[in-house]
Amino acid sequence: MTGRNGRTVRDLRRANRTAVLQRLYFDGPLSRFELGPATGLSSGSISNVVGELIADGLVEEAGSVDSDGGRPRILLRAAPGSGHMIGVDVGETRVRIELFDLTLTELSRVEKPLEQRRYEVGGIVGHIRDGVAEVLAAASVAPEQLLGVGIGVPGIVEHTPGRGAVVHGQTIGWDAVPLEELLREGSLLPESVPYFIDNGAKTLGQAEMWFGGGRGAHNAVVVLFGSGVGACLVTPEVEHGRAVEWGHLTVRVRGRRCRCGALGCLEAYAGAEALLERWREAGGRPPEGADEETALTAMLAAAYPLVGGDTADGGRTADPVALAVLEETAEYLGAGLSDLINLFQPERILIGGWAGLQLGARFLPAVRRHATAYALRHPAQKVSVELGRLGPDAVTVGAAILPLADFFARGGRRPDPAPTGPAPAWRTVLEERAPR
């Protein structure tokens, strides 16, 4: 039966299940009495939906509270073991795979190092396949229990009919790589378990908007500062969030060559790889054979010895070369942020990624100062620039949110068959959970 607005009874039931499940997930434990005003549903609808969700194993009792003069009210919550998700971060130095329960509690993880930043497609696919098998085995979770596998990758992701997610990663040498198709070949996962593949900056943004520094904001930009730089834009007009190739904004005409091949990109000055290269060119001495994270730690210690280095002697002076490069990098980043401020006028800008978090405490004041100086005064006065709050696992958590958002959108029903498009609107879930 179809109503005047085109919605069927089945659509209405799914929407009601979604509303109750989301409120219990984000705001629970709640009683049936509290769920009515929280969802706008009648007491009869609440009773029916809660009964269904308990019967499906998605909701469980979580104690009771006294009521005014009546019987104690039973509290309800989303059942942690009713679903599992895997999040994958295809990073610059390793592939990280984590298994979560429904409440995003980590159950197991594995990391697969990349040798000399090699993004060879077969190797990445093998790491993901092996990592998925390992985290499932470590937690004794059957593949059929998965709601899906979310994967954050560097580059632009295009969802194509029949082939699923195709990745265009110019900076890592990926040209229209059919990643989802390759993962399906020989996979231990049943066809009913979907893959959700998206840009890593976007999955970072999703995590910060759901559980981190973006909570409560309607307009935000989440910046990923690692070996390269990227960003995720979230506005009411862009409900799914949009990955922004911010790192390839031109900040200097005829400037340094970026790893994408163009000249003068922000990433050629502000990414950790370029930052360390500029330090070396200026006469700095990064540790021989060290990975980027170790080398950046050494650069920070050299520039700010009382913050990042061994302070036992108390007498070391700052390395002027490292300090000058870092200060120049802060200006480039601030100028890049000013473009985001002028274009999108966000309430918040959050800086995450391993390099952003590592440099953040000392780096952030200078970045804020330059962003304000380069941006238009009115939008600059309204934006706050802060560090992300979820740490180095934010991309993985955000990747796991992709199947979780799909699960919510289906009212707690598992997909069958596996979808080949992007996850439904995680931004809509944010709006549903906003304080009322």
Tab-separated table of C-alpha atoms in Angstrom:
chain	number	residue	atom	x	y	z
A	1	MET	CA	0.000	0.000	0.000
A	2	THR	CA	1.319	3.424	-1.007
A	3	GLY	CA	0.425	6.697	0.726
A	4	ARG	CA	-0.039	10.136	-0.808
A	5	ASN	CA	3.619	10.947	-0.434
A	6	GLY	CA	4.648	7.759	-2.234
A	7	ARG	CA	5.816	5.986	0.939
A	8	THR	CA	4.678	2.454	1.520
A	9	VAL	CA	3.824	0.843	4.848
A	10	ARG	CA	7.160	-0.946	4.588
A	11	ASP	CA	8.938	2.404	4.172
A	12	LEU	CA	7.161	3.763	7.252
A	13	ARG	CA	8.109	0.744	9.364
A	14	ARG	CA	11.727	1.028	8.269
A	15	ALA	CA	11.778	4.745	9.104
A	16	ASN	CA	10.306	4.064	12.546
A	17	ARG	CA	12.854	1.334	13.233
A	18	THR	CA	15.646	3.669	12.110
A	19	ALA	CA	14.434	6.475	14.380
A	20	VAL	CA	14.243	4.249	17.468
A	21	LEU	CA	17.512	2.436	16.784
A	22	GLN	CA	19.433	5.678	16.221
A	23	ARG	CA	18.106	7.328	19.369
A	24	LEU	CA	19.025	4.318	21.464
A	25	TYR	CA	22.442	4.164	19.807
A	26	PHE	CA	23.389	7.819	20.303
A	27	ASP	CA	21.389	8.778	23.382
A	28	GLY	CA	20.655	5.491	25.180
A	29	PRO	CA	19.986	3.872	27.456
A	30	LEU	CA	16.411	5.248	27.253
A	31	SER	CA	13.049	4.014	28.457
A	32	ARG	CA	10.068	3.466	26.172
A	33	PHE	CA	8.519	6.548	27.800
A	34	GLU	CA	11.537	8.684	26.804
A	35	LEU	CA	11.658	7.300	23.268
A	36	GLY	CA	8.253	8.811	22.417
A	37	PRO	CA	9.221	12.499	22.593
A	38	ALA	CA	12.750	11.717	21.369
A	39	THR	CA	11.452	10.195	18.110
A	40	GLY	CA	8.032	11.820	17.716
A	41	LEU	CA	6.354	8.402	17.565
A	42	SER	CA	3.207	7.382	19.447
A	43	SER	CA	3.423	5.054	22.439
A	44	GLY	CA	1.792	2.314	20.377
A	45	SER	CA	4.379	2.678	17.603
A	46	ILE	CA	7.199	2.700	20.160
A	47	SER	CA	5.887	-0.507	21.720
A	48	ASN	CA	5.630	-2.262	18.345
A	49	VAL	CA	9.037	-1.105	17.077
A	50	VAL	CA	10.853	-1.896	20.328
A	51	GLY	CA	9.259	-5.344	20.348
A	52	GLU	CA	10.543	-5.981	16.808
A	53	LEU	CA	14.040	-4.735	17.593
A	54	ILE	CA	14.271	-6.873	20.739
A	55	ALA	CA	13.029	-9.909	18.802
A	56	ASP	CA	15.703	-9.243	16.152
A	57	GLY	CA	18.400	-9.043	18.846
A	58	LEU	CA	19.215	-5.412	18.054
A	59	VAL	CA	17.995	-3.930	21.329
A	60	GLU	CA	18.403	-5.221	24.874
A	61	GLU	CA	17.409	-4.212	28.375
A	62	ALA	CA	19.936	-2.168	30.365
A	63	GLY	CA	18.532	-1.891	33.882
A	64	SER	CA	15.714	0.281	35.174
A	65	VAL	CA	14.996	3.664	36.746
A	66	ASP	CA	12.337	4.755	39.220
A	67	SER	CA	9.287	6.523	37.839
A	68	ASP	CA	7.011	9.057	39.522
A	69	GLY	CA	4.741	6.906	41.636
A	70	GLY	CA	4.617	3.957	39.233
A	71	ARG	CA	6.572	0.868	38.374
A	72	PRO	CA	10.254	1.260	37.509
A	73	ARG	CA	10.889	2.008	33.848
A	74	ILE	CA	12.999	-0.474	31.905
A	75	LEU	CA	15.949	1.091	30.103
A	76	LEU	CA	16.856	-0.027	26.588
A	77	ARG	CA	20.059	0.186	24.576
A	78	ALA	CA	21.470	-0.980	21.243
A	79	ALA	CA	22.914	-4.492	21.663
A	80	PRO	CA	26.701	-4.290	21.064
A	81	GLY	CA	26.973	-7.834	19.734
A	82	SER	CA	24.139	-7.546	17.227
A	83	GLY	CA	26.417	-6.486	14.392
A	84	HIS	CA	30.079	-6.069	13.482
A	85	MET	CA	31.917	-3.768	11.106
A	86	ILE	CA	35.449	-3.670	9.742
A	87	GLY	CA	37.232	-0.390	9.084
A	88	VAL	CA	40.320	-0.214	6.861
A	89	ASP	CA	42.745	2.694	6.497
A	90	VAL	CA	44.996	2.470	3.432
A	91	GLY	CA	47.613	4.842	4.812
A	92	GLU	CA	50.982	6.147	3.706
A	93	THR	CA	53.142	3.705	5.674
A	94	ARG	CA	50.772	0.831	6.447
A	95	VAL	CA	47.315	-0.643	5.965
A	96	ARG	CA	45.390	-0.745	9.252
A	97	ILE	CA	42.416	-3.110	9.647
A	98	GLU	CA	40.150	-2.999	12.725
A	99	LEU	CA	37.077	-5.009	13.733
A	100	PHE	CA	34.366	-3.272	15.780
A	101	ASP	CA	31.126	-4.317	17.423
A	102	LEU	CA	27.922	-2.355	16.797
A	103	THR	CA	28.883	0.318	19.349
A	104	LEU	CA	32.285	0.824	17.680
A	105	THR	CA	34.208	-0.862	20.459
A	106	GLU	CA	37.396	-2.260	18.933
A	107	LEU	CA	37.568	-6.064	19.110
A	108	SER	CA	40.774	-6.718	17.173
A	109	ARG	CA	43.225	-5.033	14.838
A	110	VAL	CA	46.146	-5.751	12.560
A	111	GLU	CA	48.600	-3.517	10.706
A	112	LYS	CA	50.351	-4.371	7.445
A	113	PRO	CA	53.449	-2.209	6.837
A	114	LEU	CA	54.070	-0.891	3.342
A	115	GLU	CA	57.640	-1.253	2.145
A	116	GLN	CA	59.019	2.103	0.996
A	117	ARG	CA	55.518	3.526	0.464
A	118	ARG	CA	54.693	0.968	-2.217
A	119	TYR	CA	51.080	1.228	-3.341
A	120	GLU	CA	51.266	-1.772	-5.666
A	121	VAL	CA	47.616	-2.689	-6.193
A	122	GLY	CA	47.997	-6.434	-5.727
A	123	GLY	CA	49.887	-5.912	-2.482
A	124	ILE	CA	47.247	-3.563	-1.050
A	125	VAL	CA	44.440	-5.943	-2.023
A	126	GLY	CA	46.322	-8.828	-0.403
A	127	HIS	CA	46.892	-6.846	2.793
A	128	ILE	CA	43.181	-6.005	3.062
A	129	ARG	CA	42.057	-9.586	2.381
A	130	ASP	CA	44.543	-11.061	4.841
A	131	GLY	CA	43.805	-8.417	7.454
A	132	VAL	CA	40.058	-9.014	7.266
A	133	ALA	CA	40.591	-12.746	7.796
A	134	GLU	CA	42.972	-12.139	10.702
A	135	VAL	CA	40.777	-9.724	12.679
A	136	LEU	CA	37.741	-11.992	12.261
A	137	ALA	CA	39.714	-15.014	13.458
A	138	ALA	CA	41.209	-13.115	16.411
A	139	ALA	CA	37.749	-12.168	17.698
A	140	SER	CA	36.043	-15.438	16.673
A	141	VAL	CA	33.534	-13.558	14.511
A	142	ALA	CA	32.038	-15.327	11.487
A	143	PRO	CA	32.125	-13.435	8.152
A	144	GLU	CA	28.323	-13.682	7.971
A	145	GLN	CA	28.054	-11.507	11.085
A	146	LEU	CA	29.565	-8.497	9.310
A	147	LEU	CA	27.399	-5.536	8.354
A	148	GLY	CA	30.094	-4.522	5.916
A	149	VAL	CA	33.705	-3.499	5.349
A	150	GLY	CA	34.486	0.215	5.090
A	151	ILE	CA	37.739	1.276	3.433
A	152	GLY	CA	39.392	4.707	3.372
A	153	VAL	CA	41.774	5.222	0.433
A	154	PRO	CA	43.865	8.089	-0.955
A	155	GLY	CA	42.348	9.517	-4.122
A	156	ILE	CA	38.992	10.075	-5.789
A	157	VAL	CA	36.455	7.240	-5.548
A	158	GLU	CA	33.911	6.708	-8.314
A	159	HIS	CA	31.016	4.276	-7.902
A	160	THR	CA	30.214	2.563	-11.190
A	161	PRO	CA	27.331	0.205	-12.033
A	162	GLY	CA	28.441	-3.404	-12.020
A	163	ARG	CA	32.022	-2.715	-10.937
A	164	GLY	CA	31.485	-0.983	-7.611
A	165	ALA	CA	34.123	1.419	-6.320
A	166	VAL	CA	36.863	2.527	-8.723
A	167	VAL	CA	39.778	4.531	-7.279
A	168	HIS	CA	41.601	7.327	-9.114
A	169	GLY	CA	44.721	7.943	-7.032
A	170	GLN	CA	47.051	10.062	-9.129
A	171	THR	CA	49.550	10.684	-6.320
A	172	ILE	CA	49.976	6.953	-5.650
A	173	GLY	CA	49.924	5.792	-9.271
A	174	TRP	CA	46.402	4.325	-9.265
A	175	ASP	CA	44.546	4.942	-12.522
A	176	ALA	CA	40.921	3.745	-12.386
A	177	VAL	CA	41.693	0.803	-10.082
A	178	PRO	CA	38.549	-1.375	-9.654
A	179	LEU	CA	39.296	-1.948	-5.975
A	180	GLU	CA	35.940	-3.430	-4.995
A	181	GLU	CA	35.996	-5.849	-7.907
A	182	LEU	CA	39.529	-6.963	-7.012
A	183	LEU	CA	38.603	-7.479	-3.365
A	184	ARG	CA	35.628	-9.634	-4.346
A	185	GLU	CA	37.842	-12.003	-6.349
A	186	GLY	CA	38.750	-14.870	-4.039
A	187	SER	CA	37.326	-13.117	-0.975
A	188	LEU	CA	36.307	-15.157	2.058
A	189	LEU	CA	33.346	-12.825	2.580
A	190	PRO	CA	29.903	-13.847	1.302
A	191	GLU	CA	28.340	-11.728	-1.457
A	192	SER	CA	25.807	-10.366	1.034
A	193	VAL	CA	28.565	-8.526	2.943
A	194	PRO	CA	29.067	-5.149	1.240
A	195	TYR	CA	32.221	-3.119	0.743
A	196	PHE	CA	31.981	0.649	1.239
A	197	ILE	CA	35.007	2.418	-0.220
A	198	ASP	CA	35.616	6.158	0.059
A	199	ASN	CA	38.304	8.807	0.314
A	200	GLY	CA	40.329	8.648	3.539
A	201	ALA	CA	39.859	12.343	4.332
A	202	LYS	CA	36.108	11.816	4.083
A	203	THR	CA	36.134	8.870	6.480
A	204	LEU	CA	38.220	10.966	8.897
A	205	GLY	CA	35.575	13.674	8.605
A	206	GLN	CA	32.779	11.202	9.277
A	207	ALA	CA	34.435	9.983	12.462
A	208	GLU	CA	35.050	13.486	13.803
A	209	MET	CA	31.491	14.583	12.971
A	210	TRP	CA	29.911	11.579	14.706
A	211	PHE	CA	32.111	11.210	17.758
A	212	GLY	CA	34.830	13.870	17.784
A	213	GLY	CA	35.343	17.601	17.501
A	214	GLY	CA	32.654	18.078	14.853
A	215	ARG	CA	29.722	17.060	17.067
A	216	GLY	CA	26.936	19.627	16.930
A	217	ALA	CA	28.360	21.536	13.942
A	218	HIS	CA	26.308	21.932	10.765
A	219	ASN	CA	29.126	23.413	8.671
A	220	ALA	CA	32.603	22.006	9.148
A	221	VAL	CA	35.791	21.142	7.291
A	222	VAL	CA	37.931	18.286	8.578
A	223	VAL	CA	41.519	18.387	7.327
A	224	LEU	CA	43.785	15.353	7.022
A	225	PHE	CA	47.446	16.281	7.370
A	226	GLY	CA	49.703	13.306	6.780
A	227	SER	CA	52.251	12.569	4.102
A	228	GLY	CA	49.924	14.588	1.892
A	229	VAL	CA	46.949	16.763	2.775
A	230	GLY	CA	43.235	16.466	2.082
A	231	ALA	CA	39.931	17.646	3.482
A	232	CYS	CA	36.290	16.701	3.941
A	233	LEU	CA	33.548	19.316	3.647
A	234	VAL	CA	30.304	18.863	5.586
A	235	THR	CA	27.425	21.305	5.062
A	236	PRO	CA	23.620	21.015	4.959
A	237	GLU	CA	23.903	21.202	1.163
A	238	VAL	CA	26.426	18.347	1.099
A	239	GLU	CA	24.651	15.846	3.323
A	240	HIS	CA	26.961	12.921	2.551
A	241	GLY	CA	30.098	14.950	3.105
A	242	ARG	CA	32.456	15.580	0.213
A	243	ALA	CA	36.134	14.811	-0.115
A	244	VAL	CA	37.955	17.948	-1.261
A	245	GLU	CA	41.285	17.645	-3.070
A	246	TRP	CA	42.522	20.555	-0.994
A	247	GLY	CA	46.128	19.401	-1.153
A	248	HIS	CA	46.192	20.201	-4.871
A	249	LEU	CA	45.099	23.793	-4.498
A	250	THR	CA	47.770	25.971	-6.128
A	251	VAL	CA	49.494	28.123	-3.516
A	252	ARG	CA	52.492	29.205	-5.552
A	253	VAL	CA	52.638	29.783	-9.301
A	254	ARG	CA	55.579	27.918	-10.880
A	255	GLY	CA	56.392	26.535	-7.448
A	256	ARG	CA	57.660	23.163	-6.285
A	257	ARG	CA	56.562	20.106	-8.214
A	258	CYS	CA	53.958	18.084	-6.359
A	259	ARG	CA	53.873	14.289	-6.405
A	260	CYS	CA	50.706	14.605	-8.538
A	261	GLY	CA	52.896	16.156	-11.253
A	262	ALA	CA	51.597	19.735	-11.054
A	263	LEU	CA	53.538	22.775	-9.849
A	264	GLY	CA	52.860	24.781	-6.684
A	265	CYS	CA	50.300	22.544	-4.926
A	266	LEU	CA	49.743	23.016	-1.213
A	267	GLU	CA	50.781	19.390	-0.719
A	268	ALA	CA	54.190	20.186	-2.237
A	269	TYR	CA	54.817	22.507	0.723
A	270	ALA	CA	52.665	21.342	3.618
A	271	GLY	CA	52.506	17.537	3.357
A	272	ALA	CA	54.873	15.723	5.708
A	273	GLU	CA	56.796	14.205	2.810
A	274	ALA	CA	57.430	17.631	1.268
A	275	LEU	CA	58.107	19.216	4.654
A	276	LEU	CA	60.909	16.752	5.392
A	277	GLU	CA	62.290	17.141	1.885
A	278	ARG	CA	62.407	20.930	2.305
A	279	TRP	CA	64.200	20.521	5.635
A	280	ARG	CA	66.801	18.311	3.960
A	281	GLU	CA	67.252	20.758	1.050
A	282	ALA	CA	67.785	23.616	3.520
A	283	GLY	CA	70.599	21.723	5.216
A	284	GLY	CA	68.668	19.771	7.844
A	285	ARG	CA	69.602	16.224	8.761
A	286	PRO	CA	66.587	13.884	9.131
A	287	PRO	CA	67.529	10.522	10.717
A	288	GLU	CA	68.954	8.161	8.108
A	289	GLY	CA	66.610	5.315	7.188
A	290	ALA	CA	63.809	6.552	9.434
A	291	ASP	CA	60.170	6.455	8.356
A	292	GLU	CA	58.260	9.708	7.951
A	293	GLU	CA	56.678	9.643	11.404
A	294	THR	CA	60.050	9.153	13.130
A	295	ALA	CA	61.703	11.791	10.946
A	296	LEU	CA	58.956	14.317	11.665
A	297	THR	CA	59.319	13.676	15.393
A	298	ALA	CA	63.034	14.416	15.058
A	299	MET	CA	62.329	17.622	13.128
A	300	LEU	CA	59.883	18.785	15.788
A	301	ALA	CA	62.418	17.996	18.527
A	302	ALA	CA	65.081	19.951	16.665
A	303	ALA	CA	62.868	22.993	16.135
A	304	TYR	CA	61.283	22.997	19.589
A	305	PRO	CA	63.756	21.222	21.914
A	306	LEU	CA	61.867	22.015	25.110
A	307	VAL	CA	58.682	20.486	23.667
A	308	GLY	CA	59.617	17.610	21.451
A	309	GLY	CA	63.119	16.653	22.499
A	310	ASP	CA	65.162	15.426	25.446
A	311	THR	CA	65.045	18.252	27.967
A	312	ALA	CA	67.466	16.658	30.451
A	313	ASP	CA	70.286	19.036	29.568
A	314	GLY	CA	67.924	22.013	29.496
A	315	GLY	CA	70.408	23.871	27.357
A	316	ARG	CA	69.789	22.821	23.771
A	317	THR	CA	68.897	25.600	21.368
A	318	ALA	CA	66.406	25.344	18.525
A	319	ASP	CA	67.669	24.268	15.125
A	320	PRO	CA	67.083	27.454	13.083
A	321	VAL	CA	66.739	25.516	9.822
A	322	ALA	CA	64.028	23.166	11.120
A	323	LEU	CA	62.267	26.056	12.852
A	324	ALA	CA	62.261	28.193	9.693
A	325	VAL	CA	60.845	25.372	7.556
A	326	LEU	CA	58.116	24.622	10.090
A	327	GLU	CA	57.177	28.283	10.421
A	328	GLU	CA	56.962	28.623	6.649
A	329	THR	CA	54.856	25.462	6.499
A	330	ALA	CA	52.478	26.899	9.102
A	331	GLU	CA	52.002	29.918	6.856
A	332	TYR	CA	51.273	27.750	3.820
A	333	LEU	CA	48.751	25.732	5.815
A	334	GLY	CA	47.160	28.890	7.191
A	335	ALA	CA	46.868	30.333	3.699
A	336	GLY	CA	45.300	27.068	2.523
A	337	LEU	CA	42.818	27.139	5.396
A	338	SER	CA	41.921	30.731	4.525
A	339	ASP	CA	40.697	29.521	1.129
A	340	LEU	CA	38.456	26.964	2.858
A	341	ILE	CA	37.177	29.719	5.162
A	342	ASN	CA	36.431	32.110	2.304
A	343	LEU	CA	34.824	29.476	0.069
A	344	PHE	CA	32.735	27.527	2.573
A	345	GLN	CA	32.463	29.738	5.691
A	346	PRO	CA	32.501	26.767	8.103
A	347	GLU	CA	31.765	26.926	11.812
A	348	ARG	CA	34.745	24.697	12.550
A	349	ILE	CA	37.925	23.466	10.943
A	350	LEU	CA	39.400	20.349	12.528
A	351	ILE	CA	42.960	19.217	11.816
A	352	GLY	CA	43.651	15.495	12.011
A	353	GLY	CA	45.952	12.902	10.478
A	354	TRP	CA	49.132	11.589	12.055
A	355	ALA	CA	51.234	14.614	11.083
A	356	GLY	CA	48.604	17.129	12.155
A	357	LEU	CA	48.257	15.466	15.537
A	358	GLN	CA	52.011	15.148	16.001
A	359	LEU	CA	52.735	18.801	15.278
A	360	GLY	CA	49.447	20.192	16.515
A	361	ALA	CA	50.202	21.459	20.018
A	362	ARG	CA	53.119	23.634	18.882
A	363	PHE	CA	51.954	24.238	15.294
A	364	LEU	CA	48.316	25.222	15.754
A	365	PRO	CA	48.638	28.811	17.104
A	366	ALA	CA	50.728	29.856	14.107
A	367	VAL	CA	48.363	28.131	11.654
A	368	ARG	CA	45.386	29.932	13.236
A	369	ARG	CA	47.184	33.267	13.058
A	370	HIS	CA	48.012	32.913	9.367
A	371	ALA	CA	44.537	31.610	8.478
A	372	THR	CA	42.981	34.679	10.104
A	373	ALA	CA	45.418	37.022	8.382
A	374	TYR	CA	44.733	35.635	4.892
A	375	ALA	CA	40.958	35.092	5.184
A	376	LEU	CA	38.146	37.598	4.876
A	377	ARG	CA	37.489	39.163	8.260
A	378	HIS	CA	33.807	38.258	8.688
A	379	PRO	CA	34.008	34.463	8.060
A	380	ALA	CA	37.353	34.315	9.894
A	381	GLN	CA	35.726	35.732	13.033
A	382	LYS	CA	33.105	32.972	13.004
A	383	VAL	CA	35.320	29.908	12.533
A	384	SER	CA	37.247	27.941	15.146
A	385	VAL	CA	40.359	25.992	14.119
A	386	GLU	CA	41.040	23.043	16.399
A	387	LEU	CA	42.723	19.649	16.478
A	388	GLY	CA	40.644	16.536	15.869
A	389	ARG	CA	39.845	14.533	18.980
A	390	LEU	CA	39.893	10.917	17.822
A	391	GLY	CA	43.610	10.337	17.385
A	392	PRO	CA	45.356	8.250	14.728
A	393	ASP	CA	42.507	5.708	14.452
A	394	ALA	CA	40.001	8.260	13.166
A	395	VAL	CA	40.189	7.156	9.504
A	396	THR	CA	39.552	3.529	10.473
A	397	VAL	CA	36.642	4.450	12.733
A	398	GLY	CA	35.201	6.629	9.971
A	399	ALA	CA	35.511	3.779	7.490
A	400	ALA	CA	33.567	1.506	9.866
A	401	ILE	CA	30.842	4.163	10.084
A	402	LEU	CA	30.036	3.620	6.389
A	403	PRO	CA	28.428	0.183	6.882
A	404	LEU	CA	26.948	1.348	10.197
A	405	ALA	CA	25.144	4.262	8.495
A	406	ASP	CA	23.836	1.851	5.865
A	407	PHE	CA	22.597	-0.440	8.640
A	408	PHE	CA	20.720	2.430	10.277
A	409	ALA	CA	19.214	3.540	6.975
A	410	ARG	CA	17.815	0.019	6.511
A	411	GLY	CA	16.173	0.105	9.913
A	412	GLY	CA	18.559	-2.522	11.250
A	413	ARG	CA	18.053	-4.922	8.331
A	414	ARG	CA	21.041	-6.566	6.697
A	415	PRO	CA	21.584	-5.858	2.991
A	416	ASP	CA	20.859	-8.553	0.421
A	417	PRO	CA	22.356	-8.583	-2.147
A	418	ALA	CA	25.477	-6.470	-1.590
A	419	PRO	CA	25.089	-2.876	-2.857
A	420	THR	CA	27.602	-1.402	-5.260
A	421	GLY	CA	26.977	2.287	-4.568
A	422	PRO	CA	28.064	4.639	-1.787
A	423	ALA	CA	26.683	4.320	1.734
A	424	PRO	CA	23.461	6.210	2.448
A	425	ALA	CA	23.527	9.609	4.068
A	426	TRP	CA	25.626	9.515	7.226
A	427	ARG	CA	24.994	13.278	7.367
A	428	THR	CA	21.276	12.534	7.745
A	429	VAL	CA	22.063	10.344	10.751
A	430	LEU	CA	23.924	13.299	12.275
A	431	GLU	CA	20.854	15.455	11.893
A	432	GLU	CA	18.654	12.763	13.438
A	433	ARG	CA	20.828	12.620	16.524
A	434	ALA	CA	21.156	16.373	17.009
A	435	PRO	CA	19.962	17.670	20.410
A	436	ARG	CA	16.292	18.660	20.471
